[in-house]
PDB file of C-alpha atoms in Angstrom:
ATOM      1  CA  UNK A  22       1.066 -10.905  18.253  1.00  0.00           C
ATOM      2  CA  UNK A  23       0.181  -7.233  17.917  1.00  0.00           C
ATOM      3  CA  UNK A  24      -2.087  -5.806  20.609  1.00  0.00           C
ATOM      4  CA  UNK A  25      -5.586  -4.579  19.965  1.00  0.00           C
ATOM      5  CA  UNK A  26      -4.701  -1.178  21.407  1.00  0.00           C
ATOM      6  CA  UNK A  27      -1.793  -0.818  18.987  1.00  0.00           C
ATOM      7  CA  UNK A  28      -4.030  -1.715  16.041  1.00  0.00           C
ATOM      8  CA  UNK A  29      -6.607   0.801  17.214  1.00  0.00           C
ATOM      9  CA  UNK A  30      -3.974   3.543  17.597  1.00  0.00           C
ATOM     10  CA  UNK A  31      -2.659   2.958  14.077  1.00  0.00           C
ATOM     11  CA  UNK A  32      -6.144   2.850  12.581  1.00  0.00           C
ATOM     12  CA  UNK A  33      -6.944   6.205  14.203  1.00  0.00           C
ATOM     13  CA  UNK A  34      -4.102   7.796  12.205  1.00  0.00           C
ATOM     14  CA  UNK A  35      -6.332   7.571   9.155  1.00  0.00           C
ATOM     15  CA  UNK A  36      -8.022  10.664  10.632  1.00  0.00           C
ATOM     16  CA  UNK A  37      -6.352  14.057  10.424  1.00  0.00           C
ATOM     17  CA  UNK A  38      -7.237  15.061  13.986  1.00  0.00           C
ATOM     18  CA  UNK A  39      -5.345  12.078  15.354  1.00  0.00           C
ATOM     19  CA  UNK A  40      -2.370  12.671  13.066  1.00  0.00           C
ATOM     20  CA  UNK A  41      -2.294  16.259  14.314  1.00  0.00           C
ATOM     21  CA  UNK A  42      -2.666  15.363  17.987  1.00  0.00           C
ATOM     22  CA  UNK A  43       0.073  12.695  17.897  1.00  0.00           C
ATOM     23  CA  UNK A  44       2.333  14.366  15.338  1.00  0.00           C
ATOM     24  CA  UNK A  45       2.628  11.059  13.483  1.00  0.00           C
ATOM     25  CA  UNK A  46       1.531   9.445  10.221  1.00  0.00           C
ATOM     26  CA  UNK A  47       1.418   6.023   8.577  1.00  0.00           C
ATOM     27  CA  UNK A  48       3.499   4.844   5.611  1.00  0.00           C
ATOM     28  CA  UNK A  49       3.076   1.424   4.022  1.00  0.00           C
ATOM     29  CA  UNK A  50       4.941  -0.823   1.620  1.00  0.00           C
ATOM     30  CA  UNK A  51       8.649  -1.685   1.286  1.00  0.00           C
ATOM     31  CA  UNK A  52       9.574   1.179  -1.061  1.00  0.00           C
ATOM     32  CA  UNK A  53       7.712   3.963   0.726  1.00  0.00           C
ATOM     33  CA  UNK A  54       8.957   2.903   4.152  1.00  0.00           C
ATOM     34  CA  UNK A  55      12.547   2.456   2.940  1.00  0.00           C
ATOM     35  CA  UNK A  56      12.642   5.839   1.166  1.00  0.00           C
ATOM     36  CA  UNK A  57      11.321   7.738   4.183  1.00  0.00           C
ATOM     37  CA  UNK A  58      13.626   5.833   6.538  1.00  0.00           C
ATOM     38  CA  UNK A  59      16.662   6.645   4.369  1.00  0.00           C
ATOM     39  CA  UNK A  60      16.165  10.387   4.986  1.00  0.00           C
ATOM     40  CA  UNK A  61      14.325  10.401   8.322  1.00  0.00           C
ATOM     41  CA  UNK A  62      15.470   7.333  10.260  1.00  0.00           C
ATOM     42  CA  UNK A  63      15.220   9.184  13.570  1.00  0.00           C
ATOM     43  CA  UNK A  64      11.488   9.777  13.017  1.00  0.00           C
ATOM     44  CA  UNK A  65      10.522   6.105  12.817  1.00  0.00           C
ATOM     45  CA  UNK A  66       8.554   5.113  15.923  1.00  0.00           C
ATOM     46  CA  UNK A  67       6.806   1.835  15.051  1.00  0.00           C
ATOM     47  CA  UNK A  68       7.255  -1.012  12.573  1.00  0.00           C
ATOM     48  CA  UNK A  69       4.571  -3.611  11.903  1.00  0.00           C
ATOM     49  CA  UNK A  70       5.901  -6.223   9.496  1.00  0.00           C
ATOM     50  CA  UNK A  71       5.786  -9.816   8.366  1.00  0.00           C
ATOM     51  CA  UNK A  72       8.680 -12.180   9.050  1.00  0.00           C
ATOM     52  CA  UNK A  73       9.350 -12.296   5.296  1.00  0.00           C
ATOM     53  CA  UNK A  74      10.032  -8.524   5.191  1.00  0.00           C
ATOM     54  CA  UNK A  75      12.018  -8.485   8.426  1.00  0.00           C
ATOM     55  CA  UNK A  76      14.373 -11.186   7.185  1.00  0.00           C
ATOM     56  CA  UNK A  77      14.816  -9.854   3.648  1.00  0.00           C
ATOM     57  CA  UNK A  78      14.097  -6.296   2.466  1.00  0.00           C
ATOM     58  CA  UNK A  79      13.757  -4.892   5.976  1.00  0.00           C
ATOM     59  CA  UNK A  80      16.859  -6.434   7.504  1.00  0.00           C
ATOM     60  CA  UNK A  81      18.921  -3.232   7.329  1.00  0.00           C
ATOM     61  CA  UNK A  82      16.135  -1.031   8.697  1.00  0.00           C
ATOM     62  CA  UNK A  83      15.497  -3.382  11.628  1.00  0.00           C
ATOM     63  CA  UNK A  84      19.222  -3.469  12.416  1.00  0.00           C
ATOM     64  CA  UNK A  85      19.560   0.333  12.452  1.00  0.00           C
ATOM     65  CA  UNK A  86      16.424   1.416  14.268  1.00  0.00           C
ATOM     66  CA  UNK A  87      15.369   1.456  17.909  1.00  0.00           C
ATOM     67  CA  UNK A  88      11.708   1.735  16.911  1.00  0.00           C
ATOM     68  CA  UNK A  89       9.046  -0.508  18.375  1.00  0.00           C
ATOM     69  CA  UNK A  90       8.848  -3.662  16.232  1.00  0.00           C
ATOM     70  CA  UNK A  91       5.827  -5.905  15.861  1.00  0.00           C
ATOM     71  CA  UNK A  92       6.269  -9.098  13.864  1.00  0.00           C
ATOM     72  CA  UNK A  93       2.850 -10.077  12.508  1.00  0.00           C
ATOM     73  CA  UNK A  94       1.200 -12.647  10.303  1.00  0.00           C
ATOM     74  CA  UNK A  95      -0.300 -11.544   6.973  1.00  0.00           C
ATOM     75  CA  UNK A  96      -3.727 -11.762   8.588  1.00  0.00           C
ATOM     76  CA  UNK A  97      -2.690  -9.472  11.458  1.00  0.00           C
ATOM     77  CA  UNK A  98      -1.135  -7.004   9.019  1.00  0.00           C
ATOM     78  CA  UNK A  99      -4.388  -6.991   7.073  1.00  0.00           C
ATOM     79  CA  UNK A 100      -6.274  -6.034  10.245  1.00  0.00           C
ATOM     80  CA  UNK A 101      -3.793  -3.262  11.028  1.00  0.00           C
ATOM     81  CA  UNK A 102      -3.231  -1.791   7.569  1.00  0.00           C
ATOM     82  CA  UNK A 103      -5.046   1.221   6.140  1.00  0.00           C
ATOM     83  CA  UNK A 104      -4.714  -0.276   2.636  1.00  0.00           C
ATOM     84  CA  UNK A 105      -7.006  -2.716   0.845  1.00  0.00           C
ATOM     85  CA  UNK A 106      -3.970  -4.798  -0.082  1.00  0.00           C
ATOM     86  CA  UNK A 107      -1.210  -4.564   2.570  1.00  0.00           C
ATOM     87  CA  UNK A 108       2.408  -4.788   1.402  1.00  0.00           C
ATOM     88  CA  UNK A 109       4.404  -6.647   4.097  1.00  0.00           C
ATOM     89  CA  UNK A 110       5.280  -3.613   6.211  1.00  0.00           C
ATOM     90  CA  UNK A 111       3.598  -0.662   7.890  1.00  0.00           C
ATOM     91  CA  UNK A 112       5.503   2.103   9.653  1.00  0.00           C
ATOM     92  CA  UNK A 113       4.560   5.006  11.895  1.00  0.00           C
ATOM     93  CA  UNK A 114       6.786   8.067  11.538  1.00  0.00           C
ATOM     94  CA  UNK A 115       6.846  11.420  13.268  1.00  0.00           C
ATOM     95  CA  UNK A 116       5.827  14.194  10.904  1.00  0.00           C
ATOM     96  CA  UNK A 117       8.599  15.756   8.830  1.00  0.00           C
ATOM     97  CA  UNK A 118       7.421  19.365   9.026  1.00  0.00           C
ATOM     98  CA  UNK A 119      10.127  21.937   8.338  1.00  0.00           C
ATOM     99  CA  UNK A 120      10.196  25.698   8.737  1.00  0.00           C
ATOM    100  CA  UNK A 121      10.007  27.408   5.357  1.00  0.00           C
ATOM    101  CA  UNK A 122      13.302  29.106   4.498  1.00  0.00           C
ATOM    102  CA  UNK A 123      12.368  32.160   2.439  1.00  0.00           C
ATOM    103  CA  UNK A 124      15.867  32.602   1.053  1.00  0.00           C
ATOM    104  CA  UNK A 125      15.747  29.098  -0.423  1.00  0.00           C
ATOM    105  CA  UNK A 126      12.779  30.074  -2.626  1.00  0.00           C
ATOM    106  CA  UNK A 127      14.188  33.192  -4.248  1.00  0.00           C
ATOM    107  CA  UNK A 128      16.571  31.582  -6.696  1.00  0.00           C
ATOM    108  CA  UNK A 129      14.735  28.390  -7.567  1.00  0.00           C
ATOM    109  CA  UNK A 130      11.541  26.983  -9.020  1.00  0.00           C
ATOM    110  CA  UNK A 131       8.818  25.959  -6.550  1.00  0.00           C
ATOM    111  CA  UNK A 132       5.293  24.627  -6.882  1.00  0.00           C
ATOM    112  CA  UNK A 133       2.360  26.382  -5.251  1.00  0.00           C
ATOM    113  CA  UNK A 134      -0.997  24.593  -4.850  1.00  0.00           C
ATOM    114  CA  UNK A 135      -4.179  26.638  -4.583  1.00  0.00           C
ATOM    115  CA  UNK A 136      -6.877  24.369  -3.120  1.00  0.00           C
ATOM    116  CA  UNK A 137      -5.855  20.989  -4.575  1.00  0.00           C
ATOM    117  CA  UNK A 138      -8.133  18.692  -2.594  1.00  0.00           C
ATOM    118  CA  UNK A 139      -7.792  15.181  -3.984  1.00  0.00           C
ATOM    119  CA  UNK A 140      -5.211  13.183  -1.983  1.00  0.00           C
ATOM    120  CA  UNK A 141      -4.214  11.153  -5.037  1.00  0.00           C
ATOM    121  CA  UNK A 142      -3.525  14.314  -7.008  1.00  0.00           C
ATOM    122  CA  UNK A 143      -1.438  15.803  -4.214  1.00  0.00           C
ATOM    123  CA  UNK A 144       0.608  12.642  -3.840  1.00  0.00           C
ATOM    124  CA  UNK A 145       1.202  12.433  -7.586  1.00  0.00           C
ATOM    125  CA  UNK A 146       2.235  16.102  -7.727  1.00  0.00           C
ATOM    126  CA  UNK A 147       4.801  15.461  -4.970  1.00  0.00           C
ATOM    127  CA  UNK A 148       6.168  12.575  -7.018  1.00  0.00           C
ATOM    128  CA  UNK A 149       6.303  14.805 -10.119  1.00  0.00           C
ATOM    129  CA  UNK A 150       8.127  17.521  -8.181  1.00  0.00           C
ATOM    130  CA  UNK A 151      10.690  14.961  -7.027  1.00  0.00           C
ATOM    131  CA  UNK A 152      11.245  13.768 -10.611  1.00  0.00           C
ATOM    132  CA  UNK A 153      11.845  17.289 -11.894  1.00  0.00           C
ATOM    133  CA  UNK A 154      14.075  18.377  -9.009  1.00  0.00           C
ATOM    134  CA  UNK A 155      11.581  20.726  -7.368  1.00  0.00           C
ATOM    135  CA  UNK A 156      12.301  20.624  -3.642  1.00  0.00           C
ATOM    136  CA  UNK A 157       9.496  22.786  -2.237  1.00  0.00           C
ATOM    137  CA  UNK A 158       5.716  22.704  -2.589  1.00  0.00           C
ATOM    138  CA  UNK A 159       3.784  25.488  -0.866  1.00  0.00           C
ATOM    139  CA  UNK A 160       0.104  24.706  -0.255  1.00  0.00           C
ATOM    140  CA  UNK A 161      -2.882  26.829   0.642  1.00  0.00           C
ATOM    141  CA  UNK A 162      -4.439  25.855   3.943  1.00  0.00           C
ATOM    142  CA  UNK A 163      -7.419  24.252   2.148  1.00  0.00           C
ATOM    143  CA  UNK A 164      -5.194  21.879   0.168  1.00  0.00           C
ATOM    144  CA  UNK A 165      -5.374  18.178   1.100  1.00  0.00           C
ATOM    145  CA  UNK A 166      -3.309  17.074   4.109  1.00  0.00           C
ATOM    146  CA  UNK A 167       0.084  15.799   2.986  1.00  0.00           C
ATOM    147  CA  UNK A 168       0.027  13.141   5.734  1.00  0.00           C
ATOM    148  CA  UNK A 169      -3.231  11.592   4.555  1.00  0.00           C
ATOM    149  CA  UNK A 170      -2.384   7.896   3.970  1.00  0.00           C
ATOM    150  CA  UNK A 171      -3.590   8.145   0.361  1.00  0.00           C
ATOM    151  CA  UNK A 172      -1.208  11.040  -0.262  1.00  0.00           C
ATOM    152  CA  UNK A 173       1.730   9.191   1.296  1.00  0.00           C
ATOM    153  CA  UNK A 174       1.087   6.115  -0.857  1.00  0.00           C
ATOM    154  CA  UNK A 175       0.685   8.135  -4.053  1.00  0.00           C
ATOM    155  CA  UNK A 176       4.077   9.788  -3.537  1.00  0.00           C
ATOM    156  CA  UNK A 177       5.790   6.369  -3.816  1.00  0.00           C
ATOM    157  CA  UNK A 178       8.455   7.573  -1.399  1.00  0.00           C
ATOM    158  CA  UNK A 179       9.005  11.021  -2.909  1.00  0.00           C
ATOM    159  CA  UNK A 180       7.637  12.589   0.275  1.00  0.00           C
ATOM    160  CA  UNK A 181      11.072  11.853   1.758  1.00  0.00           C
ATOM    161  CA  UNK A 182      12.774  14.256  -0.662  1.00  0.00           C
ATOM    162  CA  UNK A 183      10.210  17.036  -1.208  1.00  0.00           C
ATOM    163  CA  UNK A 184       9.329  19.564   1.502  1.00  0.00           C
ATOM    164  CA  UNK A 185       5.623  20.439   1.670  1.00  0.00           C
ATOM    165  CA  UNK A 186       4.543  23.607   3.487  1.00  0.00           C
ATOM    166  CA  UNK A 187       1.145  25.116   4.327  1.00  0.00           C
ATOM    167  CA  UNK A 188       0.621  28.858   4.640  1.00  0.00           C
ATOM    168  CA  UNK A 189      -1.245  31.924   3.406  1.00  0.00           C
ATOM    169  CA  UNK A 190      -0.103  31.996  -0.209  1.00  0.00           C
ATOM    170  CA  UNK A 191      -0.800  35.693  -0.659  1.00  0.00           C
ATOM    171  CA  UNK A 192       1.166  36.589   2.457  1.00  0.00           C
ATOM    172  CA  UNK A 193       4.099  34.614   1.114  1.00  0.00           C
ATOM    173  CA  UNK A 194       3.923  36.343  -2.261  1.00  0.00           C
ATOM    174  CA  UNK A 195       3.882  39.738  -0.546  1.00  0.00           C
ATOM    175  CA  UNK A 196       7.337  39.196   0.920  1.00  0.00           C
ATOM    176  CA  UNK A 197       8.992  37.905  -2.248  1.00  0.00           C
ATOM    177  CA  UNK A 198      11.274  40.274  -4.202  1.00  0.00           C
ATOM    178  CA  UNK A 199       9.662  42.681  -6.652  1.00  0.00           C
ATOM    179  CA  UNK A 200       9.304  41.081 -10.062  1.00  0.00           C
ATOM    180  CA  UNK A 201       9.460  37.523  -8.723  1.00  0.00           C
ATOM    181  CA  UNK A 202       7.736  35.374 -11.384  1.00  0.00           C
ATOM    182  CA  UNK A 203       4.371  33.796 -10.604  1.00  0.00           C
ATOM    183  CA  UNK A 204       3.308  31.354 -13.324  1.00  0.00           C
ATOM    184  CA  UNK A 205      -0.241  30.046 -13.596  1.00  0.00           C
ATOM    185  CA  UNK A 206      -2.101  27.890 -16.109  1.00  0.00           C
ATOM    186  CA  UNK A 207      -5.097  29.747 -17.540  1.00  0.00           C
ATOM    187  CA  UNK A 208      -7.190  29.234 -20.679  1.00  0.00           C
ATOM    188  CA  UNK A 209      -6.352  32.779 -21.768  1.00  0.00           C
ATOM    189  CA  UNK A 210      -2.625  32.275 -21.147  1.00  0.00           C
ATOM    190  CA  UNK A 211       0.164  32.197 -23.702  1.00  0.00           C
ATOM    191  CA  UNK A 212       1.111  28.918 -25.341  1.00  0.00           C
ATOM    192  CA  UNK A 213       3.683  27.444 -22.937  1.00  0.00           C
ATOM    193  CA  UNK A 214       5.808  26.215 -25.864  1.00  0.00           C
ATOM    194  CA  UNK A 215       6.158  29.769 -27.214  1.00  0.00           C
ATOM    195  CA  UNK A 216       7.160  31.435 -23.930  1.00  0.00           C
ATOM    196  CA  UNK A 217      10.636  31.882 -22.454  1.00  0.00           C
ATOM    197  CA  UNK A 218      10.519  30.426 -18.927  1.00  0.00           C
ATOM    198  CA  UNK A 219      12.836  31.325 -16.044  1.00  0.00           C
ATOM    199  CA  UNK A 220      14.441  28.771 -13.749  1.00  0.00           C
ATOM    200  CA  UNK A 221      12.997  30.519 -10.673  1.00  0.00           C
ATOM    201  CA  UNK A 222       9.520  31.486  -9.533  1.00  0.00           C
ATOM    202  CA  UNK A 223       6.257  29.941  -8.355  1.00  0.00           C
ATOM    203  CA  UNK A 224       4.282  27.579 -10.590  1.00  0.00           C
ATOM    204  CA  UNK A 225       0.725  27.839  -9.254  1.00  0.00           C
ATOM    205  CA  UNK A 226      -1.717  24.993  -9.879  1.00  0.00           C
ATOM    206  CA  UNK A 227      -5.388  25.291  -8.959  1.00  0.00           C
ATOM    207  CA  UNK A 228      -8.330  23.319  -7.646  1.00  0.00           C
ATOM    208  CA  UNK A 229      -9.501  20.267  -9.611  1.00  0.00           C
ATOM    209  CA  UNK A 230     -12.893  21.722 -10.484  1.00  0.00           C
ATOM    210  CA  UNK A 231     -12.479  25.496 -10.246  1.00  0.00           C
ATOM    211  CA  UNK A 232      -8.877  26.051 -11.263  1.00  0.00           C
ATOM    212  CA  UNK A 233      -7.108  29.045  -9.749  1.00  0.00           C
ATOM    213  CA  UNK A 234      -9.170  31.148  -7.355  1.00  0.00           C
ATOM    214  CA  UNK A 235     -10.001  34.713  -8.520  1.00  0.00           C
ATOM    215  CA  UNK A 236      -7.615  36.145  -5.908  1.00  0.00           C
ATOM    216  CA  UNK A 237      -4.795  33.929  -7.135  1.00  0.00           C
ATOM    217  CA  UNK A 238      -5.488  34.726 -10.774  1.00  0.00           C
ATOM    218  CA  UNK A 239      -4.814  38.371  -9.987  1.00  0.00           C
ATOM    219  CA  UNK A 240      -1.371  37.449  -8.629  1.00  0.00           C
ATOM    220  CA  UNK A 241      -0.225  35.563 -11.723  1.00  0.00           C
ATOM    221  CA  UNK A 242       2.413  37.556 -13.601  1.00  0.00           C
ATOM    222  CA  UNK A 243       2.896  35.078 -16.455  1.00  0.00           C
ATOM    223  CA  UNK A 244      -0.206  33.185 -17.597  1.00  0.00           C
ATOM    224  CA  UNK A 245       0.486  29.933 -19.438  1.00  0.00           C
ATOM    225  CA  UNK A 246      -1.718  27.666 -21.532  1.00  0.00           C
ATOM    226  CA  UNK A 247      -1.131  24.031 -22.431  1.00  0.00           C
ATOM    227  CA  UNK A 248      -2.425  23.784 -26.009  1.00  0.00           C
ATOM    228  CA  UNK A 249      -4.463  20.831 -27.211  1.00  0.00           C
ATOM    229  CA  UNK A 250      -3.616  19.194 -30.526  1.00  0.00           C
ATOM    230  CA  UNK A 251      -4.468  19.870 -33.237  1.00  0.00           C
ATOM    231  CA  UNK A 252      -5.750  23.437 -32.703  1.00  0.00           C
ATOM    232  CA  UNK A 253      -9.496  23.785 -33.136  1.00  0.00           C
ATOM    233  CA  UNK A 254     -10.256  20.092 -32.585  1.00  0.00           C
ATOM    234  CA  UNK A 255     -13.066  19.244 -30.182  1.00  0.00           C
ATOM    235  CA  UNK A 256     -11.394  17.778 -27.133  1.00  0.00           C
ATOM    236  CA  UNK A 257     -11.557  17.333 -23.346  1.00  0.00           C
ATOM    237  CA  UNK A 258     -12.448  20.416 -21.315  1.00  0.00           C
ATOM    238  CA  UNK A 259      -9.266  20.270 -19.263  1.00  0.00           C
ATOM    239  CA  UNK A 260      -6.387  18.161 -18.001  1.00  0.00           C
ATOM    240  CA  UNK A 261      -6.178  16.544 -14.590  1.00  0.00           C
ATOM    241  CA  UNK A 262      -4.218  18.900 -12.308  1.00  0.00           C
ATOM    242  CA  UNK A 263      -1.435  16.375 -11.711  1.00  0.00           C
ATOM    243  CA  UNK A 264      -1.077  15.698 -15.445  1.00  0.00           C
ATOM    244  CA  UNK A 265      -1.005  19.444 -16.145  1.00  0.00           C
ATOM    245  CA  UNK A 266       1.662  19.877 -13.460  1.00  0.00           C
ATOM    246  CA  UNK A 267       3.824  17.252 -15.153  1.00  0.00           C
ATOM    247  CA  UNK A 268       3.486  18.933 -18.553  1.00  0.00           C
ATOM    248  CA  UNK A 269       4.350  22.366 -17.160  1.00  0.00           C
ATOM    249  CA  UNK A 270       7.322  21.156 -15.093  1.00  0.00           C
ATOM    250  CA  UNK A 271       8.646  19.215 -18.058  1.00  0.00           C
ATOM    251  CA  UNK A 272       8.670  22.308 -20.273  1.00  0.00           C
ATOM    252  CA  UNK A 273      10.423  24.388 -17.611  1.00  0.00           C
ATOM    253  CA  UNK A 274      13.164  21.780 -17.305  1.00  0.00           C
ATOM    254  CA  UNK A 275      13.383  21.260 -21.075  1.00  0.00           C
ATOM    255  CA  UNK A 276      14.101  24.949 -21.585  1.00  0.00           C
ATOM    256  CA  UNK A 277      16.622  24.935 -18.751  1.00  0.00           C
ATOM    257  CA  UNK A 278      18.429  21.951 -20.291  1.00  0.00           C
ATOM    258  CA  UNK A 279      18.722  23.773 -23.627  1.00  0.00           C
ATOM    259  CA  UNK A 280      20.882  26.474 -22.075  1.00  0.00           C
ATOM    260  CA  UNK A 281      22.916  24.194 -19.823  1.00  0.00           C
ATOM    261  CA  UNK A 282      26.481  23.431 -21.011  1.00  0.00           C
TER     262      UNK A 282
END
């Protein structure tokens, strides 16, 4: 039986201040836990799981880890979980923060998020980045916290393979090589399907309601527009930021594939 103090400590990790003070976060569900464990096994500190998971899907994880293990009933897991519908296992990991290697950004494509505040959007963007082989996402300091439980769940395990960094975006741009491409989606931009795109640079995506901030707009060197279809038809005002990110990343990779042998 799991202790009340342990349940309380896990529940507190729903709040950013407690995640920051402990340096830990919660991941839930067999896939998310397994994906993070596969890359960061040494960061697992606590497992709360049903007997069914321990004896089946979680057998390998339990055998390899020295983390604290609590076998619980479905009812106990429900009391411990941060989800409405718990999924057999909950894990507490140490944060996976990494120092940003500037050299690793200069010859590759990276995402940059300017004030994306919805946790679901951030999690989905991380999953999109993983799909399209984008290893780094650089976030403004007012972007949603990557360790928010809703973000972790929305990544569906992709958080294990994508590095997310927080910093002053303008300061980072200032130290990049002259002529380093900064792409941004703007209504006045060029049709993305008519533009030659490089396989390096920053793709900057903006806030859900306001788009790119005025300061960030001034830093964009190549403005892109995702056209609606057909031209001139009355349509939605905009695309969801995660959907727009998927469209943009897809076109970058499509053009790269055309020139690959």
